[in-house]
Every structure is written in C-alpha cells, then in structure tokens.
Amino acid sequence: MSFLLNITLLAAHEDWVYTKGWIVTIAGFLIVIIALFILSMIFRGVAAYFTKQDAKKLAVDSSKLAVDQKKLTTANSQLTTAKGEIPADVVTAIGLALYLAKNQHDEESNVITIERHQTSWNDKNYGVRHWKR
C-alpha cells in the first residue's frame, strides 16, 4: 500500500512542477510583451519629439531662405554685365563640361593581381595552435 501512495505522491508532485513551469513560461512571455510595448511607446515618443524639432528648424530655415532669396534676386538684378561679357553661370557650365570631357579614364584590363605578402598578421609562427607532426 505504501508503494502505491509513493507513486501517487510522485505523480502529484510532477503535475505541480509542470504547472509551475507553465506559470513561469506565461509570466515570462507577458513580461516580454509588456516590455516591448513600453519600448515601442518610448521610441515613438522620441521620434515625435525629434520630428517636431526638425519641423521647427525647417520653418525657421525656410523663412531665412525666403529673405535670402529676396536679397539675392535684388543683388542679381543690380548686377549687370558689360557689353560682350559672358555671365558667370555660363562660364561655370562651360568649365564643368570641359573638365568632364578632358578627365576621361582609360579602359581597365579587368585583371586582378593579388600577391601574398608575409606580415605579422598572417605569420604561421604566431598562430594559436602549434601542430606537432
């Protein structure tokens, strides 16, 4: 009879161990899900903060840009070229075209030559394993 009681107690004990295992598993899963949710909310808040900061900077920069463009257009309208003189933007375009036309590269041979150089990094004497043969 005591043998049967021992087997019954062992079976009950195993059920309790398995139940505790499932509780730990579910609790761990819930902790991970909650932590991920909290982290995602933190990241969204940080992203929203920096987006607002960028929008403020953009608004200030665009207003400065509009003022600078007005100054630039008035300065360009005041600049006049002498008769027969080429405007600066045309000179720049011609210079860029000449630079791109003259600096052409020759065709490569498409052959890769690699020579092995002995350095301290690939020296067999400094290896970790020394095989004795």
PDB file of N, CA and C in Angstrom, residues 19-114:
ATOM      1  N   THR A  19       2.960  22.490 -13.717  1.00  0.00           N
ATOM      2  CA  THR A  19       2.121  23.672 -13.578  1.00  0.00           C
ATOM      3  C   THR A  19       2.973  24.894 -13.287  1.00  0.00           C
ATOM      4  N   LYS A  20       3.948  24.741 -12.410  1.00  0.00           N
ATOM      5  CA  LYS A  20       4.842  25.869 -12.120  1.00  0.00           C
ATOM      6  C   LYS A  20       5.622  26.264 -13.374  1.00  0.00           C
ATOM      7  N   GLY A  21       5.987  25.298 -14.171  1.00  0.00           N
ATOM      8  CA  GLY A  21       6.706  25.596 -15.412  1.00  0.00           C
ATOM      9  C   GLY A  21       5.866  26.417 -16.374  1.00  0.00           C
ATOM     10  N   TRP A  22       4.592  26.047 -16.490  1.00  0.00           N
ATOM     11  CA  TRP A  22       3.704  26.800 -17.377  1.00  0.00           C
ATOM     12  C   TRP A  22       3.457  28.202 -16.851  1.00  0.00           C
ATOM     13  N   ILE A  23       3.360  28.344 -15.547  1.00  0.00           N
ATOM     14  CA  ILE A  23       3.163  29.675 -14.961  1.00  0.00           C
ATOM     15  C   ILE A  23       4.366  30.556 -15.252  1.00  0.00           C
ATOM     16  N   VAL A  24       5.553  29.993 -15.089  1.00  0.00           N
ATOM     17  CA  VAL A  24       6.776  30.757 -15.365  1.00  0.00           C
ATOM     18  C   VAL A  24       6.855  31.110 -16.847  1.00  0.00           C
ATOM     19  N   THR A  25       6.501  30.179 -17.714  1.00  0.00           N
ATOM     20  CA  THR A  25       6.538  30.434 -19.148  1.00  0.00           C
ATOM     21  C   THR A  25       5.580  31.550 -19.541  1.00  0.00           C
ATOM     22  N   ILE A  26       4.349  31.482 -19.055  1.00  0.00           N
ATOM     23  CA  ILE A  26       3.351  32.506 -19.395  1.00  0.00           C
ATOM     24  C   ILE A  26       3.740  33.854 -18.801  1.00  0.00           C
ATOM     25  N   ALA A  27       4.244  33.857 -17.571  1.00  0.00           N
ATOM     26  CA  ALA A  27       4.653  35.120 -16.948  1.00  0.00           C
ATOM     27  C   ALA A  27       5.824  35.737 -17.715  1.00  0.00           C
ATOM     28  N   GLY A  28       6.774  34.918 -18.117  1.00  0.00           N
ATOM     29  CA  GLY A  28       7.902  35.434 -18.902  1.00  0.00           C
ATOM     30  C   GLY A  28       7.454  36.004 -20.230  1.00  0.00           C
ATOM     31  N   PHE A  29       6.537  35.306 -20.901  1.00  0.00           N
ATOM     32  CA  PHE A  29       6.009  35.786 -22.169  1.00  0.00           C
ATOM     33  C   PHE A  29       5.309  37.131 -22.000  1.00  0.00           C
ATOM     34  N   LEU A  30       4.489  37.250 -20.958  1.00  0.00           N
ATOM     35  CA  LEU A  30       3.783  38.507 -20.709  1.00  0.00           C
ATOM     36  C   LEU A  30       4.757  39.637 -20.372  1.00  0.00           C
ATOM     37  N   ILE A  31       5.792  39.334 -19.616  1.00  0.00           N
ATOM     38  CA  ILE A  31       6.790  40.370 -19.285  1.00  0.00           C
ATOM     39  C   ILE A  31       7.476  40.873 -20.546  1.00  0.00           C
ATOM     40  N   VAL A  32       7.827  39.958 -21.438  1.00  0.00           N
ATOM     41  CA  VAL A  32       8.486  40.366 -22.688  1.00  0.00           C
ATOM     42  C   VAL A  32       7.555  41.204 -23.546  1.00  0.00           C
ATOM     43  N   ILE A  33       6.307  40.807 -23.671  1.00  0.00           N
ATOM     44  CA  ILE A  33       5.343  41.559 -24.487  1.00  0.00           C
ATOM     45  C   ILE A  33       5.135  42.956 -23.905  1.00  0.00           C
ATOM     46  N   ILE A  34       4.979  43.058 -22.595  1.00  0.00           N
ATOM     47  CA  ILE A  34       4.784  44.370 -21.966  1.00  0.00           C
ATOM     48  C   ILE A  34       6.023  45.244 -22.130  1.00  0.00           C
ATOM     49  N   ALA A  35       7.212  44.651 -21.974  1.00  0.00           N
ATOM     50  CA  ALA A  35       8.452  45.423 -22.141  1.00  0.00           C
ATOM     51  C   ALA A  35       8.587  45.933 -23.573  1.00  0.00           C
ATOM     52  N   LEU A  36       8.249  45.091 -24.555  1.00  0.00           N
ATOM     53  CA  LEU A  36       8.312  45.533 -25.950  1.00  0.00           C
ATOM     54  C   LEU A  36       7.314  46.649 -26.231  1.00  0.00           C
ATOM     55  N   PHE A  37       6.125  46.553 -25.644  1.00  0.00           N
ATOM     56  CA  PHE A  37       5.129  47.607 -25.826  1.00  0.00           C
ATOM     57  C   PHE A  37       5.625  48.928 -25.235  1.00  0.00           C
ATOM     58  N   ILE A  38       6.194  48.874 -24.035  1.00  0.00           N
ATOM     59  CA  ILE A  38       6.713  50.092 -23.397  1.00  0.00           C
ATOM     60  C   ILE A  38       7.850  50.683 -24.212  1.00  0.00           C
ATOM     61  N   LEU A  39       8.761  49.836 -24.699  1.00  0.00           N
ATOM     62  CA  LEU A  39       9.868  50.341 -25.519  1.00  0.00           C
ATOM     63  C   LEU A  39       9.369  50.965 -26.815  1.00  0.00           C
ATOM     64  N   SER A  40       8.363  50.354 -27.439  1.00  0.00           N
ATOM     65  CA  SER A  40       7.843  50.938 -28.681  1.00  0.00           C
ATOM     66  C   SER A  40       7.200  52.295 -28.419  1.00  0.00           C
ATOM     67  N   MET A  41       6.526  52.444 -27.286  1.00  0.00           N
ATOM     68  CA  MET A  41       5.933  53.746 -26.948  1.00  0.00           C
ATOM     69  C   MET A  41       7.019  54.788 -26.691  1.00  0.00           C
ATOM     70  N   ILE A  42       8.098  54.382 -26.032  1.00  0.00           N
ATOM     71  CA  ILE A  42       9.213  55.312 -25.793  1.00  0.00           C
ATOM     72  C   ILE A  42       9.830  55.744 -27.114  1.00  0.00           C
ATOM     73  N   PHE A  43      10.073  54.783 -28.019  1.00  0.00           N
ATOM     74  CA  PHE A  43      10.677  55.125 -29.307  1.00  0.00           C
ATOM     75  C   PHE A  43       9.765  56.022 -30.136  1.00  0.00           C
ATOM     76  N   ARG A  44       8.469  55.776 -30.101  1.00  0.00           N
ATOM     77  CA  ARG A  44       7.537  56.640 -30.832  1.00  0.00           C
ATOM     78  C   ARG A  44       7.554  58.060 -30.270  1.00  0.00           C
ATOM     79  N   GLY A  45       7.623  58.175 -28.943  1.00  0.00           N
ATOM     80  CA  GLY A  45       7.670  59.500 -28.327  1.00  0.00           C
ATOM     81  C   GLY A  45       8.939  60.251 -28.695  1.00  0.00           C
ATOM     82  N   VAL A  46      10.068  59.551 -28.696  1.00  0.00           N
ATOM     83  CA  VAL A  46      11.339  60.188 -29.071  1.00  0.00           C
ATOM     84  C   VAL A  46      11.302  60.611 -30.533  1.00  0.00           C
ATOM     85  N   ALA A  47      10.769  59.750 -31.396  1.00  0.00           N
ATOM     86  CA  ALA A  47      10.676  60.087 -32.818  1.00  0.00           C
ATOM     87  C   ALA A  47       9.769  61.300 -33.037  1.00  0.00           C
ATOM     88  N   ALA A  48       8.654  61.359 -32.321  1.00  0.00           N
ATOM     89  CA  ALA A  48       7.751  62.500 -32.454  1.00  0.00           C
ATOM     90  C   ALA A  48       8.422  63.789 -31.972  1.00  0.00           C
ATOM     91  N   TYR A  49       9.185  63.688 -30.893  1.00  0.00           N
ATOM     92  CA  TYR A  49       9.890  64.865 -30.370  1.00  0.00           C
ATOM     93  C   TYR A  49      10.875  65.402 -31.409  1.00  0.00           C
ATOM     94  N   PHE A  50      11.679  64.508 -31.993  1.00  0.00           N
ATOM     95  CA  PHE A  50      12.665  64.968 -32.972  1.00  0.00           C
ATOM     96  C   PHE A  50      12.000  65.440 -34.264  1.00  0.00           C
ATOM     97  N   THR A  51      10.867  64.874 -34.620  1.00  0.00           N
ATOM     98  CA  THR A  51      10.145  65.339 -35.805  1.00  0.00           C
ATOM     99  C   THR A  51       9.651  66.764 -35.588  1.00  0.00           C
ATOM    100  N   LYS A  52       9.149  67.055 -34.388  1.00  0.00           N
ATOM    101  CA  LYS A  52       8.709  68.416 -34.082  1.00  0.00           C
ATOM    102  C   LYS A  52       9.879  69.388 -34.102  1.00  0.00           C
ATOM    103  N   GLN A  53      11.035  68.956 -33.569  1.00  0.00           N
ATOM    104  CA  GLN A  53      12.218  69.820 -33.571  1.00  0.00           C
ATOM    105  C   GLN A  53      12.672  70.109 -35.000  1.00  0.00           C
ATOM    106  N   ASP A  54      12.631  69.084 -35.861  1.00  0.00           N
ATOM    107  CA  ASP A  54      13.013  69.279 -37.258  1.00  0.00           C
ATOM    108  C   ASP A  54      12.032  70.207 -37.976  1.00  0.00           C
ATOM    109  N   ALA A  55      10.737  70.092 -37.657  1.00  0.00           N
ATOM    110  CA  ALA A  55       9.743  70.964 -38.282  1.00  0.00           C
ATOM    111  C   ALA A  55       9.966  72.414 -37.874  1.00  0.00           C
ATOM    112  N   LYS A  56      10.330  72.632 -36.603  1.00  0.00           N
ATOM    113  CA  LYS A  56      10.622  73.998 -36.156  1.00  0.00           C
ATOM    114  C   LYS A  56      11.840  74.554 -36.869  1.00  0.00           C
ATOM    115  N   LYS A  57      12.889  73.741 -36.983  1.00  0.00           N
ATOM    116  CA  LYS A  57      14.099  74.189 -37.683  1.00  0.00           C
ATOM    117  C   LYS A  57      13.792  74.494 -39.148  1.00  0.00           C
ATOM    118  N   LEU A  58      12.989  73.631 -39.772  1.00  0.00           N
ATOM    119  CA  LEU A  58      12.651  73.823 -41.175  1.00  0.00           C
ATOM    120  C   LEU A  58      11.855  75.107 -41.371  1.00  0.00           C
ATOM    121  N   ALA A  59      10.960  75.408 -40.457  1.00  0.00           N
ATOM    122  CA  ALA A  59      10.171  76.634 -40.571  1.00  0.00           C
ATOM    123  C   ALA A  59      11.073  77.854 -40.441  1.00  0.00           C
ATOM    124  N   VAL A  60      12.010  77.815 -39.500  1.00  0.00           N
ATOM    125  CA  VAL A  60      12.932  78.937 -39.323  1.00  0.00           C
ATOM    126  C   VAL A  60      13.854  79.048 -40.528  1.00  0.00           C
ATOM    127  N   ASP A  61      14.369  77.908 -41.016  1.00  0.00           N
ATOM    128  CA  ASP A  61      15.266  77.932 -42.167  1.00  0.00           C
ATOM    129  C   ASP A  61      14.557  78.402 -43.418  1.00  0.00           C
ATOM    130  N   SER A  62      13.287  78.009 -43.608  1.00  0.00           N
ATOM    131  CA  SER A  62      12.570  78.429 -44.812  1.00  0.00           C
ATOM    132  C   SER A  62      12.299  79.930 -44.786  1.00  0.00           C
ATOM    133  N   SER A  63      12.050  80.483 -43.603  1.00  0.00           N
ATOM    134  CA  SER A  63      11.830  81.927 -43.541  1.00  0.00           C
ATOM    135  C   SER A  63      13.132  82.669 -43.826  1.00  0.00           C
ATOM    136  N   LYS A  64      14.255  82.150 -43.306  1.00  0.00           N
ATOM    137  CA  LYS A  64      15.557  82.762 -43.613  1.00  0.00           C
ATOM    138  C   LYS A  64      15.885  82.623 -45.091  1.00  0.00           C
ATOM    139  N   LEU A  65      15.525  81.459 -45.680  1.00  0.00           N
ATOM    140  CA  LEU A  65      15.791  81.229 -47.092  1.00  0.00           C
ATOM    141  C   LEU A  65      14.996  82.203 -47.951  1.00  0.00           C
ATOM    142  N   ALA A  66      13.750  82.473 -47.575  1.00  0.00           N
ATOM    143  CA  ALA A  66      12.930  83.408 -48.348  1.00  0.00           C
ATOM    144  C   ALA A  66      13.533  84.806 -48.297  1.00  0.00           C
ATOM    145  N   VAL A  67      14.025  85.216 -47.133  1.00  0.00           N
ATOM    146  CA  VAL A  67      14.655  86.529 -47.011  1.00  0.00           C
ATOM    147  C   VAL A  67      15.932  86.568 -47.829  1.00  0.00           C
ATOM    148  N   ASP A  68      16.732  85.489 -47.764  1.00  0.00           N
ATOM    149  CA  ASP A  68      17.981  85.437 -48.525  1.00  0.00           C
ATOM    150  C   ASP A  68      17.718  85.437 -50.027  1.00  0.00           C
ATOM    151  N   GLN A  69      16.639  84.768 -50.469  1.00  0.00           N
ATOM    152  CA  GLN A  69      16.322  84.758 -51.890  1.00  0.00           C
ATOM    153  C   GLN A  69      15.918  86.151 -52.367  1.00  0.00           C
ATOM    154  N   LYS A  70      15.203  86.876 -51.541  1.00  0.00           N
ATOM    155  CA  LYS A  70      14.835  88.231 -51.934  1.00  0.00           C
ATOM    156  C   LYS A  70      16.074  89.097 -52.072  1.00  0.00           C
ATOM    157  N   LYS A  71      17.009  88.948 -51.127  1.00  0.00           N
ATOM    158  CA  LYS A  71      18.251  89.718 -51.212  1.00  0.00           C
ATOM    159  C   LYS A  71      19.049  89.327 -52.444  1.00  0.00           C
ATOM    160  N   LEU A  72      19.072  88.014 -52.758  1.00  0.00           N
ATOM    161  CA  LEU A  72      19.828  87.526 -53.896  1.00  0.00           C
ATOM    162  C   LEU A  72      19.238  88.017 -55.208  1.00  0.00           C
ATOM    163  N   THR A  73      17.915  87.995 -55.324  1.00  0.00           N
ATOM    164  CA  THR A  73      17.303  88.451 -56.568  1.00  0.00           C
ATOM    165  C   THR A  73      17.529  89.953 -56.760  1.00  0.00           C
ATOM    166  N   THR A  74      17.482  90.715 -55.685  1.00  0.00           N
ATOM    167  CA  THR A  74      17.750  92.149 -55.836  1.00  0.00           C
ATOM    168  C   THR A  74      19.214  92.383 -56.179  1.00  0.00           C
ATOM    169  N   ALA A  75      20.116  91.575 -55.617  1.00  0.00           N
ATOM    170  CA  ALA A  75      21.539  91.728 -55.930  1.00  0.00           C
ATOM    171  C   ALA A  75      21.811  91.320 -57.371  1.00  0.00           C
ATOM    172  N   ASN A  76      21.153  90.242 -57.860  1.00  0.00           N
ATOM    173  CA  ASN A  76      21.355  89.811 -59.242  1.00  0.00           C
ATOM    174  C   ASN A  76      20.786  90.811 -60.226  1.00  0.00           C
ATOM    175  N   SER A  77      19.686  91.432 -59.859  1.00  0.00           N
ATOM    176  CA  SER A  77      19.111  92.408 -60.778  1.00  0.00           C
ATOM    177  C   SER A  77      19.980  93.655 -60.861  1.00  0.00           C
ATOM    178  N   GLN A  78      20.704  93.940 -59.778  1.00  0.00           N
ATOM    179  CA  GLN A  78      21.577  95.109 -59.788  1.00  0.00           C
ATOM    180  C   GLN A  78      22.869  94.842 -60.548  1.00  0.00           C
ATOM    181  N   LEU A  79      23.280  93.557 -60.599  1.00  0.00           N
ATOM    182  CA  LEU A  79      24.497  93.234 -61.344  1.00  0.00           C
ATOM    183  C   LEU A  79      24.203  93.256 -62.833  1.00  0.00           C
ATOM    184  N   THR A  80      24.987  93.925 -63.538  1.00  0.00           N
ATOM    185  CA  THR A  80      24.843  93.935 -64.992  1.00  0.00           C
ATOM    186  C   THR A  80      26.194  93.601 -65.599  1.00  0.00           C
ATOM    187  N   THR A  81      26.135  92.861 -66.655  1.00  0.00           N
ATOM    188  CA  THR A  81      27.390  92.502 -67.315  1.00  0.00           C
ATOM    189  C   THR A  81      27.685  93.552 -68.365  1.00  0.00           C
ATOM    190  N   ALA A  82      28.948  93.748 -68.549  1.00  0.00           N
ATOM    191  CA  ALA A  82      29.360  94.705 -69.583  1.00  0.00           C
ATOM    192  C   ALA A  82      29.020  94.128 -70.950  1.00  0.00           C
ATOM    193  N   LYS A  83      29.031  94.971 -71.934  1.00  0.00           N
ATOM    194  CA  LYS A  83      28.655  94.546 -73.273  1.00  0.00           C
ATOM    195  C   LYS A  83      29.683  93.533 -73.772  1.00  0.00           C
ATOM    196  N   GLY A  84      29.190  92.346 -74.199  1.00  0.00           N
ATOM    197  CA  GLY A  84      30.066  91.308 -74.721  1.00  0.00           C
ATOM    198  C   GLY A  84      30.641  90.401 -73.642  1.00  0.00           C
ATOM    199  N   GLU A  85      30.288  90.588 -72.370  1.00  0.00           N
ATOM    200  CA  GLU A  85      30.810  89.743 -71.302  1.00  0.00           C
ATOM    201  C   GLU A  85      29.871  88.562 -71.089  1.00  0.00           C
ATOM    202  N   ILE A  86      30.446  87.376 -70.791  1.00  0.00           N
ATOM    203  CA  ILE A  86      29.661  86.157 -70.602  1.00  0.00           C
ATOM    204  C   ILE A  86      29.261  86.060 -69.132  1.00  0.00           C
ATOM    205  N   PRO A  87      28.002  85.734 -68.838  1.00  0.00           N
ATOM    206  CA  PRO A  87      27.567  85.609 -67.445  1.00  0.00           C
ATOM    207  C   PRO A  87      28.316  84.478 -66.717  1.00  0.00           C
ATOM    208  N   ALA A  88      28.362  84.596 -65.408  1.00  0.00           N
ATOM    209  CA  ALA A  88      29.143  83.656 -64.597  1.00  0.00           C
ATOM    210  C   ALA A  88      28.585  82.236 -64.657  1.00  0.00           C
ATOM    211  N   ASP A  89      27.279  82.053 -64.708  1.00  0.00           N
ATOM    212  CA  ASP A  89      26.728  80.704 -64.749  1.00  0.00           C
ATOM    213  C   ASP A  89      27.058  79.991 -66.053  1.00  0.00           C
ATOM    214  N   VAL A  90      27.138  80.748 -67.147  1.00  0.00           N
ATOM    215  CA  VAL A  90      27.515  80.153 -68.427  1.00  0.00           C
ATOM    216  C   VAL A  90      28.987  79.730 -68.386  1.00  0.00           C
ATOM    217  N   VAL A  91      29.844  80.557 -67.806  1.00  0.00           N
ATOM    218  CA  VAL A  91      31.267  80.228 -67.683  1.00  0.00           C
ATOM    219  C   VAL A  91      31.440  78.976 -66.824  1.00  0.00           C
ATOM    220  N   THR A  92      30.662  78.873 -65.769  1.00  0.00           N
ATOM    221  CA  THR A  92      30.729  77.705 -64.900  1.00  0.00           C
ATOM    222  C   THR A  92      30.307  76.447 -65.645  1.00  0.00           C
ATOM    223  N   ALA A  93      29.238  76.517 -66.418  1.00  0.00           N
ATOM    224  CA  ALA A  93      28.767  75.359 -67.179  1.00  0.00           C
ATOM    225  C   ALA A  93      29.800  74.928 -68.218  1.00  0.00           C
ATOM    226  N   ILE A  94      30.421  75.886 -68.897  1.00  0.00           N
ATOM    227  CA  ILE A  94      31.445  75.554 -69.885  1.00  0.00           C
ATOM    228  C   ILE A  94      32.654  74.911 -69.204  1.00  0.00           C
ATOM    229  N   GLY A  95      33.065  75.460 -68.077  1.00  0.00           N
ATOM    230  CA  GLY A  95      34.201  74.891 -67.348  1.00  0.00           C
ATOM    231  C   GLY A  95      33.931  73.466 -66.876  1.00  0.00           C
ATOM    232  N   LEU A  96      32.725  73.211 -66.391  1.00  0.00           N
ATOM    233  CA  LEU A  96      32.368  71.870 -65.952  1.00  0.00           C
ATOM    234  C   LEU A  96      32.344  70.906 -67.124  1.00  0.00           C
ATOM    235  N   ALA A  97      31.809  71.330 -68.254  1.00  0.00           N
ATOM    236  CA  ALA A  97      31.769  70.461 -69.429  1.00  0.00           C
ATOM    237  C   ALA A  97      33.184  70.126 -69.896  1.00  0.00           C
ATOM    238  N   LEU A  98      34.081  71.118 -69.913  1.00  0.00           N
ATOM    239  CA  LEU A  98      35.469  70.855 -70.305  1.00  0.00           C
ATOM    240  C   LEU A  98      36.156  69.904 -69.327  1.00  0.00           C
ATOM    241  N   TYR A  99      35.924  70.078 -68.044  1.00  0.00           N
ATOM    242  CA  TYR A  99      36.541  69.212 -67.040  1.00  0.00           C
ATOM    243  C   TYR A  99      36.082  67.772 -67.219  1.00  0.00           C
ATOM    244  N   LEU A 100      34.760  67.590 -67.433  1.00  0.00           N
ATOM    245  CA  LEU A 100      34.241  66.241 -67.604  1.00  0.00           C
ATOM    246  C   LEU A 100      34.700  65.609 -68.913  1.00  0.00           C
ATOM    247  N   ALA A 101      34.880  66.420 -69.950  1.00  0.00           N
ATOM    248  CA  ALA A 101      35.310  65.881 -71.240  1.00  0.00           C
ATOM    249  C   ALA A 101      36.793  65.505 -71.219  1.00  0.00           C
ATOM    250  N   LYS A 102      37.624  66.259 -70.545  1.00  0.00           N
ATOM    251  CA  LYS A 102      39.069  66.017 -70.549  1.00  0.00           C
ATOM    252  C   LYS A 102      39.497  64.931 -69.567  1.00  0.00           C
ATOM    253  N   ASN A 103      38.780  64.727 -68.496  1.00  0.00           N
ATOM    254  CA  ASN A 103      39.187  63.765 -67.476  1.00  0.00           C
ATOM    255  C   ASN A 103      38.511  62.418 -67.680  1.00  0.00           C
ATOM    256  N   GLN A 104      38.653  61.862 -68.874  1.00  0.00           N
ATOM    257  CA  GLN A 104      38.122  60.539 -69.165  1.00  0.00           C
ATOM    258  C   GLN A 104      39.150  59.505 -68.732  1.00  0.00           C
ATOM    259  N   HIS A 105      38.679  58.407 -68.182  1.00  0.00           N
ATOM    260  CA  HIS A 105      39.580  57.339 -67.766  1.00  0.00           C
ATOM    261  C   HIS A 105      39.736  56.321 -68.879  1.00  0.00           C
ATOM    262  N   ASP A 106      40.908  55.706 -68.929  1.00  0.00           N
ATOM    263  CA  ASP A 106      41.127  54.669 -69.921  1.00  0.00           C
ATOM    264  C   ASP A 106      40.436  53.378 -69.483  1.00  0.00           C
ATOM    265  N   GLU A 107      40.286  52.466 -70.417  1.00  0.00           N
ATOM    266  CA  GLU A 107      39.596  51.218 -70.112  1.00  0.00           C
ATOM    267  C   GLU A 107      40.524  50.302 -69.329  1.00  0.00           C
ATOM    268  N   GLU A 108      40.006  49.730 -68.275  1.00  0.00           N
ATOM    269  CA  GLU A 108      40.810  48.866 -67.417  1.00  0.00           C
ATOM    270  C   GLU A 108      40.946  47.481 -68.040  1.00  0.00           C
ATOM    271  N   SER A 109      41.957  46.744 -67.597  1.00  0.00           N
ATOM    272  CA  SER A 109      42.214  45.423 -68.148  1.00  0.00           C
ATOM    273  C   SER A 109      41.336  44.344 -67.527  1.00  0.00           C
ATOM    274  N   ASN A 110      40.662  44.657 -66.421  1.00  0.00           N
ATOM    275  CA  ASN A 110      39.795  43.714 -65.712  1.00  0.00           C
ATOM    276  C   ASN A 110      40.536  42.476 -65.225  1.00  0.00           C
ATOM    277  N   VAL A 111      41.825  42.604 -64.952  1.00  0.00           N
ATOM    278  CA  VAL A 111      42.617  41.516 -64.411  1.00  0.00           C
ATOM    279  C   VAL A 111      43.041  41.914 -63.003  1.00  0.00           C
ATOM    280  N   ILE A 112      42.712  41.061 -62.047  1.00  0.00           N
ATOM    281  CA  ILE A 112      43.062  41.346 -60.669  1.00  0.00           C
ATOM    282  C   ILE A 112      44.308  40.545 -60.324  1.00  0.00           C
ATOM    283  N   THR A 113      45.325  41.223 -59.870  1.00  0.00           N
ATOM    284  CA  THR A 113      46.551  40.544 -59.464  1.00  0.00           C
ATOM    285  C   THR A 113      46.722  40.747 -57.968  1.00  0.00           C
ATOM    286  N   ILE A 114      46.755  39.644 -57.246  1.00  0.00           N
ATOM    287  CA  ILE A 114      46.920  39.699 -55.800  1.00  0.00           C
ATOM    288  C   ILE A 114      48.192  38.941 -55.450  1.00  0.00           C
TER     289      ILE A 114
END
